[in-house]
CSV table of C-alpha atoms in Angstrom, one decimal:
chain,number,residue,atom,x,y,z
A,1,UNK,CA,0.0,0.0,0.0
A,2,UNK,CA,1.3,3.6,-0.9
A,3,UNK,CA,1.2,5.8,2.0
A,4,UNK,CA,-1.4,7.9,0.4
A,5,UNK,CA,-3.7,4.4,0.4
A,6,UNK,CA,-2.4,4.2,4.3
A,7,UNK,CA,-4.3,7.4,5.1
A,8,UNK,CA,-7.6,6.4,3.2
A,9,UNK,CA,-7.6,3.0,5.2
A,10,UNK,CA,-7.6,4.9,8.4
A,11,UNK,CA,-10.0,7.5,7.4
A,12,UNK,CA,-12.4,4.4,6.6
A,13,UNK,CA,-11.5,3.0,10.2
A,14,UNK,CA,-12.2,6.4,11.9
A,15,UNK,CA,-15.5,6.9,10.1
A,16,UNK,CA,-16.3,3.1,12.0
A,17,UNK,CA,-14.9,4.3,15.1
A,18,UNK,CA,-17.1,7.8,14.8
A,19,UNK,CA,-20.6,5.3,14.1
A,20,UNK,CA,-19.7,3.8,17.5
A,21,UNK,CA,-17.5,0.5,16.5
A,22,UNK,CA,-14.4,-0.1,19.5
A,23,UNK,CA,-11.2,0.8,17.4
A,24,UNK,CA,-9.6,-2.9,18.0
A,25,UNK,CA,-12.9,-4.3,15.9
A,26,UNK,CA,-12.8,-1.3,13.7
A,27,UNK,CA,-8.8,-1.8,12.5
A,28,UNK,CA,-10.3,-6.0,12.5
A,29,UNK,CA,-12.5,-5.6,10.6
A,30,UNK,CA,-11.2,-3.5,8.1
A,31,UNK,CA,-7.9,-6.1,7.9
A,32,UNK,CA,-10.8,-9.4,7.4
A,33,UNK,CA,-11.4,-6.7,4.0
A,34,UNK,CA,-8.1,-6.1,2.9
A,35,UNK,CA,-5.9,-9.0,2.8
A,36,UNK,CA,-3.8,-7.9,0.7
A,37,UNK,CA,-2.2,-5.4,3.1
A,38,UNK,CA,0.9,-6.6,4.5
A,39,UNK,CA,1.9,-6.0,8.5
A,40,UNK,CA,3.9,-3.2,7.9
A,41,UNK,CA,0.4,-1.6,6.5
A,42,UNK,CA,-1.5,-2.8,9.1
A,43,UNK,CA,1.2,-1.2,11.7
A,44,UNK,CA,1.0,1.6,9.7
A,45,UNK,CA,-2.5,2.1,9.8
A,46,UNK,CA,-2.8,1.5,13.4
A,47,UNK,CA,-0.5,4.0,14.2
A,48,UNK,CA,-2.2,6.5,12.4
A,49,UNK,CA,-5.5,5.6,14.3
A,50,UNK,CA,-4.3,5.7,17.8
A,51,UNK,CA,-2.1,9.3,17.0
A,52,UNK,CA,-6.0,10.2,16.4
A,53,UNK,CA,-6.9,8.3,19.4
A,54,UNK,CA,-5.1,10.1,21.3
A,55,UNK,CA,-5.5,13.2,20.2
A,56,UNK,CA,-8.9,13.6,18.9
A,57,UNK,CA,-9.8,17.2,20.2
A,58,UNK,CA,-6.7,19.0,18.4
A,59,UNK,CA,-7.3,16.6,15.8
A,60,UNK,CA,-10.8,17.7,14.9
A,61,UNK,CA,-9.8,21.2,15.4
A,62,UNK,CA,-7.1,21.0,13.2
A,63,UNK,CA,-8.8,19.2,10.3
A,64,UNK,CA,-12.4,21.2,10.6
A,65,UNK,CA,-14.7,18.0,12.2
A,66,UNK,CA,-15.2,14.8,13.4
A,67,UNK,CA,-15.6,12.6,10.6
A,68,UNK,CA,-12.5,10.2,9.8
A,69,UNK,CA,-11.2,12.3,6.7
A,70,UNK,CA,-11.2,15.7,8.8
A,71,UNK,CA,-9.6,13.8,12.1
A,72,UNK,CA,-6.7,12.5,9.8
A,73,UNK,CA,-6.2,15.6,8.1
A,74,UNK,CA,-6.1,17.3,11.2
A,75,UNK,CA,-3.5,14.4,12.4
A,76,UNK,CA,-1.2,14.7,9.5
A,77,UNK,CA,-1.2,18.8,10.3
A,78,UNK,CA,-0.6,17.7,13.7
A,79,UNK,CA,2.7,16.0,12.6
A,80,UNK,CA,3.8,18.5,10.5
A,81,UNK,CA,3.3,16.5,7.4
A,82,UNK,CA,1.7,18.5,4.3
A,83,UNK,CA,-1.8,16.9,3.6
A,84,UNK,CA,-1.5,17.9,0.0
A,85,UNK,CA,1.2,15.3,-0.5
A,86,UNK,CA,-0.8,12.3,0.7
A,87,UNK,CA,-4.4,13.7,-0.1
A,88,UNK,CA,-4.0,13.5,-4.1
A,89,UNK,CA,-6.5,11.3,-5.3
A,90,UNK,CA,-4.4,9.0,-7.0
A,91,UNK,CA,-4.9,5.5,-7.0
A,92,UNK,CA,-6.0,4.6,-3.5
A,93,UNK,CA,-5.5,7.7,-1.4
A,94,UNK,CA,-8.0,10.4,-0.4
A,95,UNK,CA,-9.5,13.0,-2.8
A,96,UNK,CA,-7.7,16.0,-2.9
A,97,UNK,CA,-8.2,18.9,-1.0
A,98,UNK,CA,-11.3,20.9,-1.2
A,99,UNK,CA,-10.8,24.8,-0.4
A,100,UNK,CA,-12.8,24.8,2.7
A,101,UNK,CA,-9.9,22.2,3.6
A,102,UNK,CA,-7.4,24.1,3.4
A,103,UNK,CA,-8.5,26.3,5.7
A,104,UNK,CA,-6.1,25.8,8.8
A,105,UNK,CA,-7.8,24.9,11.9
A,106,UNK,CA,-6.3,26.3,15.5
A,107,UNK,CA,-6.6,24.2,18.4
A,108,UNK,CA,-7.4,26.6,21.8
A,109,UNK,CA,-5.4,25.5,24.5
A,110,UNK,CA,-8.3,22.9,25.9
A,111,UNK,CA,-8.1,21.2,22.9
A,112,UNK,CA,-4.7,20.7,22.8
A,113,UNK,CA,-4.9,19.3,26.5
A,114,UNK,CA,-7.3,16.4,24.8
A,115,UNK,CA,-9.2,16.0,27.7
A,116,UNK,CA,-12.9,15.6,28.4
A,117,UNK,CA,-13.9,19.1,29.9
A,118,UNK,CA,-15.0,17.3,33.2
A,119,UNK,CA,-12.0,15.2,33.2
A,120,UNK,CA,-9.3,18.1,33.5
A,121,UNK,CA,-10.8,19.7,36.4
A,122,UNK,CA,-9.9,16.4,38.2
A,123,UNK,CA,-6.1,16.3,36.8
A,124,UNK,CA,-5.9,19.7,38.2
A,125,UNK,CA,-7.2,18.8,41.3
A,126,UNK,CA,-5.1,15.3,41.3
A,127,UNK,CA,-1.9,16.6,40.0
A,128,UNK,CA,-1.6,20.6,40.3
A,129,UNK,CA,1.0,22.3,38.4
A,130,UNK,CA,2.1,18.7,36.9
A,131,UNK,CA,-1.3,18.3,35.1
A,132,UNK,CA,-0.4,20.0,31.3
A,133,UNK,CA,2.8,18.2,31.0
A,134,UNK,CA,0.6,14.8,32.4
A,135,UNK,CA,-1.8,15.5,29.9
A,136,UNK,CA,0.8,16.5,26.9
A,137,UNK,CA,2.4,13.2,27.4
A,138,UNK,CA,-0.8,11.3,27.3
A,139,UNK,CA,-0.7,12.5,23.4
A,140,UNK,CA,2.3,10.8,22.9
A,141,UNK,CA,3.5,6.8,22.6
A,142,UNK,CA,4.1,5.0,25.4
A,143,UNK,CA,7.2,3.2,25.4
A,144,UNK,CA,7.9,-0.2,24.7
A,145,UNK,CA,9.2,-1.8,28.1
A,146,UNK,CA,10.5,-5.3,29.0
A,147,UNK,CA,11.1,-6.6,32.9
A,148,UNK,CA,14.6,-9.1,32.4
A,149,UNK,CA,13.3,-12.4,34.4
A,150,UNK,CA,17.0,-11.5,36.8
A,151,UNK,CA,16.0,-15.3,37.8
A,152,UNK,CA,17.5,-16.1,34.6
A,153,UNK,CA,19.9,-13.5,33.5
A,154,UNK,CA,21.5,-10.2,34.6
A,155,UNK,CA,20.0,-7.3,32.3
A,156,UNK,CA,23.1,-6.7,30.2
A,157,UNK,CA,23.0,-10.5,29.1
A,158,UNK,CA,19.5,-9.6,27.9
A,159,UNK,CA,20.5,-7.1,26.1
A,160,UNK,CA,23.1,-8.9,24.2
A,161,UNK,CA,20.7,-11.4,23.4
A,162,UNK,CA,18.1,-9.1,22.0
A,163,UNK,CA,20.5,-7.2,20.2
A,164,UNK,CA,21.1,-10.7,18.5
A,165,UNK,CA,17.8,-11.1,17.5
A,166,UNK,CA,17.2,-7.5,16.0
A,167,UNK,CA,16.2,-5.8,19.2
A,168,UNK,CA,17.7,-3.2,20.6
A,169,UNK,CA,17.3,-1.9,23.8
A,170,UNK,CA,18.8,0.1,26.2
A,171,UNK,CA,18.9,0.1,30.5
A,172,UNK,CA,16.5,2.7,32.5
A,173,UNK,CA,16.9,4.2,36.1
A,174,UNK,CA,12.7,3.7,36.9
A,175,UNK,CA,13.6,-0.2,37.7
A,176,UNK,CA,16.3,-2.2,38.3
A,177,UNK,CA,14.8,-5.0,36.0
A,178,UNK,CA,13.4,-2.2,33.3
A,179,UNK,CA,14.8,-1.8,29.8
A,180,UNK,CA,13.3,0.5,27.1
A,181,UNK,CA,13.0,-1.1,23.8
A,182,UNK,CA,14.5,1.1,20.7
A,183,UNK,CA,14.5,-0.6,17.9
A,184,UNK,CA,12.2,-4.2,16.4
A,185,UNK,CA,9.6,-4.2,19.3
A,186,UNK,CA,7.5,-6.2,16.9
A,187,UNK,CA,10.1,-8.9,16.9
A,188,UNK,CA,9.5,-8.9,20.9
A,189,UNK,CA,6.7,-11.9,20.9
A,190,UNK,CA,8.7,-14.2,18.4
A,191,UNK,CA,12.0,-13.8,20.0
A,192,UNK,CA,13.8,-16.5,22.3
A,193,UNK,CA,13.8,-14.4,25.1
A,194,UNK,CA,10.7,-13.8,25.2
A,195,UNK,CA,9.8,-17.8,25.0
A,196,UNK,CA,12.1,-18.9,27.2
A,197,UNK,CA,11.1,-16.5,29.7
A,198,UNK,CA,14.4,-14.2,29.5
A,199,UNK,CA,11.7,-11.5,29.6
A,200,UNK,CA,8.5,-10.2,29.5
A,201,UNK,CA,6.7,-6.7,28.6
A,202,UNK,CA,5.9,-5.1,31.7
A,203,UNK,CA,6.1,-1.2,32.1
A,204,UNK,CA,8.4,0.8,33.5
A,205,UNK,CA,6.4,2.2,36.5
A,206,UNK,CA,4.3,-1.1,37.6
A,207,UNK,CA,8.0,-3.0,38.1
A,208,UNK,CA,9.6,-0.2,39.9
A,209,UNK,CA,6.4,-0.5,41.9
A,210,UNK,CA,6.8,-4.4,42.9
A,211,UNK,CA,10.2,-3.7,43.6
A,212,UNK,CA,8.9,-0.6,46.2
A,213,UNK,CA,6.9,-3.7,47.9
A,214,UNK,CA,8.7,-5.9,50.4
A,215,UNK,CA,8.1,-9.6,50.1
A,216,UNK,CA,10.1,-11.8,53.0
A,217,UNK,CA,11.4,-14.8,52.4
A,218,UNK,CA,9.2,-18.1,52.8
A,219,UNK,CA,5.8,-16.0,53.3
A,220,UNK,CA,2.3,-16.8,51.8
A,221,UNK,CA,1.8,-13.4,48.7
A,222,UNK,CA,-1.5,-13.4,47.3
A,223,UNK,CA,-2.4,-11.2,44.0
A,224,UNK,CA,-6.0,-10.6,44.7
A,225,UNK,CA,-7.3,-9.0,41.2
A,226,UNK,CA,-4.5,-10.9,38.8
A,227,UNK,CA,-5.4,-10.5,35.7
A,228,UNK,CA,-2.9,-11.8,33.2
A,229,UNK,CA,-0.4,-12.0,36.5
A,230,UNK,CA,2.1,-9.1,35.1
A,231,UNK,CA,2.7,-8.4,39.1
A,232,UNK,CA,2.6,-11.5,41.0
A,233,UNK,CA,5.0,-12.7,38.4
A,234,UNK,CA,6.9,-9.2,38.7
A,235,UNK,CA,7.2,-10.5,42.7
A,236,UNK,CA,7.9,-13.8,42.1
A,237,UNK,CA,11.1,-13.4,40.2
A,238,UNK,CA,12.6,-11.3,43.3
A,239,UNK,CA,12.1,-13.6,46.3
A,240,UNK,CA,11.2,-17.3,47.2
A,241,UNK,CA,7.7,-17.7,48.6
A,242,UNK,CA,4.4,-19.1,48.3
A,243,UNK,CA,2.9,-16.9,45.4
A,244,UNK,CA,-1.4,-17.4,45.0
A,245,UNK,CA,-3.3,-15.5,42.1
A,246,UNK,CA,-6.7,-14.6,41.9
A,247,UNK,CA,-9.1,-13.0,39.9
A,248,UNK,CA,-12.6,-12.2,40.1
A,249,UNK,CA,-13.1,-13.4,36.4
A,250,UNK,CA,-10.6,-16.4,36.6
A,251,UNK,CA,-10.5,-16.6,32.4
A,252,UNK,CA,-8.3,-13.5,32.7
A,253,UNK,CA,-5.7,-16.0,34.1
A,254,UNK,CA,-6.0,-18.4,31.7
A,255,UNK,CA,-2.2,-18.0,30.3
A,256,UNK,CA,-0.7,-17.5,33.7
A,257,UNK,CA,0.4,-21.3,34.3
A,258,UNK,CA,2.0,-21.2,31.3
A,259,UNK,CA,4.2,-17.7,32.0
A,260,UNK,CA,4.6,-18.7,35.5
A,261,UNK,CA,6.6,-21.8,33.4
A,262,UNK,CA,8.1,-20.0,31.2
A,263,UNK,CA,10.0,-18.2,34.1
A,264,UNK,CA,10.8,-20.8,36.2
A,265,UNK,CA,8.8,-19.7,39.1
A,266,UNK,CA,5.4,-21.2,40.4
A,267,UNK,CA,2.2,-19.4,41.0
A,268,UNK,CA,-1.0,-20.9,42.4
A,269,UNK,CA,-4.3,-19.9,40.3
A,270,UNK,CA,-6.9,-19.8,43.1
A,271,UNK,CA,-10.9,-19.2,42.5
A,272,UNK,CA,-11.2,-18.9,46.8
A,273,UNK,CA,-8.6,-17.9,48.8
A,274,UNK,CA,-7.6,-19.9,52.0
A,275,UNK,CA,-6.1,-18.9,55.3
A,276,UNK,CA,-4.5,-15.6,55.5
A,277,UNK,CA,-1.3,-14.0,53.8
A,278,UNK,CA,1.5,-12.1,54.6
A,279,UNK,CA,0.5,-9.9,51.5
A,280,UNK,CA,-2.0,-9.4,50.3
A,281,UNK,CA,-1.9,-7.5,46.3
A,282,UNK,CA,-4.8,-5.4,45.4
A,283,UNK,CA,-4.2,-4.3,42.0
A,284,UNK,CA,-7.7,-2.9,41.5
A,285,UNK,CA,-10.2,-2.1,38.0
A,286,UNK,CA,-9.1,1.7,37.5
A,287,UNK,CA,-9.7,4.5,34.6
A,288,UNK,CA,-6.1,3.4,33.5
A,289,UNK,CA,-5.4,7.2,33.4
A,290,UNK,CA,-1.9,6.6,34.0
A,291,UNK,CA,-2.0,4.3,30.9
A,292,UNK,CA,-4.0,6.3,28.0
A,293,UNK,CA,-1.3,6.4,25.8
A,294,UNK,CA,-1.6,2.8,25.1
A,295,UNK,CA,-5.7,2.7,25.7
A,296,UNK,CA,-6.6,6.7,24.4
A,297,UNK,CA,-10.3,5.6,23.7
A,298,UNK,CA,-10.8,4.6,27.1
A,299,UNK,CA,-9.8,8.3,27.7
A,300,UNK,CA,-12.9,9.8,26.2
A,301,UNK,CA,-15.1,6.9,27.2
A,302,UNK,CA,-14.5,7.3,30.6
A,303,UNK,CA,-17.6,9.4,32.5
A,304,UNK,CA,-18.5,10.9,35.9
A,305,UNK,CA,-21.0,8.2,36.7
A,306,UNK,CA,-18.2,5.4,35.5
A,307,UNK,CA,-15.6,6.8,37.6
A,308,UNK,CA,-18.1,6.9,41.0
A,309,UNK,CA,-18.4,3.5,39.7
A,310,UNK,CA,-14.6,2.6,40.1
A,311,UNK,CA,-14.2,4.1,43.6
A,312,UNK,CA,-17.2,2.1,44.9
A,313,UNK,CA,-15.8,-1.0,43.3
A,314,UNK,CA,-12.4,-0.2,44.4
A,315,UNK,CA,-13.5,0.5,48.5
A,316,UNK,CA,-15.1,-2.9,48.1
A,317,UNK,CA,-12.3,-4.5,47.1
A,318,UNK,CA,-10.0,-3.5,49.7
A,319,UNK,CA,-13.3,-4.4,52.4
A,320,UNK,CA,-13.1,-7.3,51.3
A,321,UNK,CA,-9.2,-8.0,50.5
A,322,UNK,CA,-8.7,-6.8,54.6
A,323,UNK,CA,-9.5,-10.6,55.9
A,324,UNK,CA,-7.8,-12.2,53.9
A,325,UNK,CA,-4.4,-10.1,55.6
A,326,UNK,CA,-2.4,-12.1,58.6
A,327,UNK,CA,-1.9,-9.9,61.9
A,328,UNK,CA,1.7,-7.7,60.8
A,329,UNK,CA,0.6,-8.8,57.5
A,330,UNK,CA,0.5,-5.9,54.5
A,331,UNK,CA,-2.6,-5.2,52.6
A,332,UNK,CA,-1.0,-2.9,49.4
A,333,UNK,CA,-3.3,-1.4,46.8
A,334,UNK,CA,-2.4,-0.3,43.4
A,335,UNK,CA,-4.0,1.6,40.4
A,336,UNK,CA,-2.2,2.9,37.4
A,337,UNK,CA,-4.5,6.0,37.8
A,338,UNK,CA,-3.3,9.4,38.4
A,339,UNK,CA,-6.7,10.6,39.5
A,340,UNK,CA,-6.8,11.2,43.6
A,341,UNK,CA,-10.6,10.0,44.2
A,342,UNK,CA,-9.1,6.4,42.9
A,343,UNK,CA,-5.7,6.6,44.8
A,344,UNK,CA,-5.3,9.0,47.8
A,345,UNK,CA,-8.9,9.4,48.7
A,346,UNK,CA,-9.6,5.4,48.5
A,347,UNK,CA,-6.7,5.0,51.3
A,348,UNK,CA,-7.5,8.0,53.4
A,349,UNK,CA,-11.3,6.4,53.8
A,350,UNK,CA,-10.1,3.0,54.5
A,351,UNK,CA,-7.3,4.3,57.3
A,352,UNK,CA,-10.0,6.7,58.8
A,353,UNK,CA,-12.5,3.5,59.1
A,354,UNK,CA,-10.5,0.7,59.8
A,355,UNK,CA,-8.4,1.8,62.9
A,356,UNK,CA,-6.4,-1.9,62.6
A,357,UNK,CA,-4.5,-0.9,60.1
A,358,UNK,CA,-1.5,1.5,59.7
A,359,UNK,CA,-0.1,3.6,56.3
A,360,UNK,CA,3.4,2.3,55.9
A,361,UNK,CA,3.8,4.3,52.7
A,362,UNK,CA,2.4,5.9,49.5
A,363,UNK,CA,4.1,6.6,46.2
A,364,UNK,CA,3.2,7.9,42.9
A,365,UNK,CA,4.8,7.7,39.8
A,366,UNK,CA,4.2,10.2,36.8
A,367,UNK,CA,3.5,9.5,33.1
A,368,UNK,CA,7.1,9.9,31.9
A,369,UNK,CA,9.8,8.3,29.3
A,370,UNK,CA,10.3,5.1,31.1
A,371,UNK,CA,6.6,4.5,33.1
A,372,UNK,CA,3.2,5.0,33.4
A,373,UNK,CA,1.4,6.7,36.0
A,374,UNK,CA,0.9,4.3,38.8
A,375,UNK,CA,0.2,4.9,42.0
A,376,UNK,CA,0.7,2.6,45.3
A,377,UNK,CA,0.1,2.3,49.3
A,378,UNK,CA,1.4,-0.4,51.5
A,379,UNK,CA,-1.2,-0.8,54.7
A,380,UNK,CA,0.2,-2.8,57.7
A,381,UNK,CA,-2.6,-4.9,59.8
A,382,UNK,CA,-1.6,-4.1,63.3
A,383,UNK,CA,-4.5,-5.7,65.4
């Protein structure tokens, strides 16, 4: 596909996405249609859907509308790339220009934030004079980041090996575990290190945040709200101890037996936890703030009523994670939000009405080069 054919196969995608189709079924569906694109179209065209994604207000400022021709025209402005050279016509790419077109649009400074309305009032009430540069990064790509299994081998081994197999990547301060992928992340899943458990893609700020969490040797760690088991694994390759995941939807799990082998460590997929635990993991359902760049439609999907939502869900999970904590035991809960009413003002309410239980420490880590945002408290159960 010529790049000008690149930009009309987004434009399609985007017109989905505006009639209400999720983007992941939208760029699907449009690949079912088009077989004979090849994956460096298909990475092509994705990226020029989630650079709209991500910045749809400036987008549509930029380019005069909402519809998927006037989002990617505004996204090609956005880049500094001259529409006229892509929009031409010929063979597969767009028409050309019309003259109302070329009329260039100028994103106010809200737009350029893209950022619901509602939804910037609360990064200036979460994050004060850090909330522009929190949101300007959110327009940007996240970076590729891989956690070195240091069961297996130091990180500079790993990065021999991956240089070996066309990937190169480079050491960051965030983690002592972290590197940050320059070059052939798409080799990442076929590689050997990746199937022999040399490594696995885990971001920046969610390792340095199992490494903030003390794990003693020989205790009982459960991972309350698993998932895919990024985190218990994260802890497992640090220490030797007894290591129990569970999820509330156990299918989420479903290929953590198989990592857990991969990396030589072994994790126990529970549907009801037994006894009590030293720790207790309570990685709970967020907005994902923190993580937009790699999820920017959940940014504009995300409502008042759906966030309320979260913090309820997220109070009940900790109520009912507490029990499950031995006496001295830690109860530590994570989100990779930015957004106070999901981090700070969930663990002020719990300490203020459960009088058991001490604050042993809180940290946040910002949307930057080498993380996420991520936030996380460690809760000691005293009585």
């Amino acid at each position: 596909m010529t790049p000008g054919a690149r930009v009309a196969a987004a434009i399609e995608v985007l017109d989905r996405i505006c009639a209400g189709e999720p983007a992941e079924k939208a760029l699907t569906n449009w690949a079912r249609g088009a077989r004979y694109a090849g994956s460096k179209d298909r990475a092509a065209l994705r990226d020029h859907v989630f650079s709209v994604l991500r910045c749809w207000q400036s987008c549509a400022a930029r380019g005069g509308g909402e519809t998927g021709r006037a989002l990617m025209l505004g996204a090609l402005r956005d880049q500094g790339i001259d529409p006229d050279d892509l929009f031409t016509g010929d063979g597969h790419a767009p028409e050309p220009l019309t003259e109302a077109e070329r009329v260039l649009g100028e994103p106010d400074a809200a737009a350029m934030r893209d950022l619901p309305e509602w939804l910037w009032e609360r990064f200036q009430a979460s994050l004060g004079a850090d909330a522009e540069a929190a949101a300007r990064a959110l327009r940007t790509r996240a970076p590729i980041m891989l956690r070195v299994n240091l069961r297996r081998a130091a990180r500079d081994e790993i990065i021999a090996r991956l240089l070996d197999e066309g990937i190169v990547a480079r050491p960051v301060g965030i983690a002592q575990s972290a590197l940050h992928v320059i070059e052939g992340e798409r080799r990442i899943a076929g590689s050997q290190c990746y199937s022999e458990g040399w490594i696995e893609l885990q971001d920046g700020s969610s390792q340095a945040a199992m490494d903030a969490v003390e794990v003693p040797e020989g205790t009982r760690v459960l991972d309350y709200c698993a998932g895919g088991g990024g985190k218990v694994l994260a802890l497992a390759a640090r220490i030797e101890a007894a290591f129990f995941a569970h999820d509330a939807a156990p299918s989420r799990m479903r290929d953590l037996p198989a990592r857990a082998a991969r990396a030589g460590v072994k994790v126990r997929c529970v549907d009801r936890p037994e006894g009590r635990f030293d720790l207790v993991l309570c990685d709970a359902p967020c907005s994902g703030s923190g993580t937009w760049r790699r999820t920017p439609e959940a940014k504009w999907a995300l409502t008042p009523d759906r966030l309320t939502e979260l913090t309820e869900i997220q109070a009940q999970i900790l109520a009912d994670a507490a029990p499950l904590v031995t006496v001295g035991g830690q109860l530590v809960y994570a989100t990779c939000s930015v957004l106070n009413e999901e981090n700070q003002f969930i663990i002020e309410s719990y300490s203020s009405n459960n009088p058991g239980w001490s604050l042993v420490g809180m940290q946040q880590w910002p949307i930057s080069d080498e993380g996420d945002g991520f936030f996380l408290a460690q809760l000691r159960r005293d009585c």
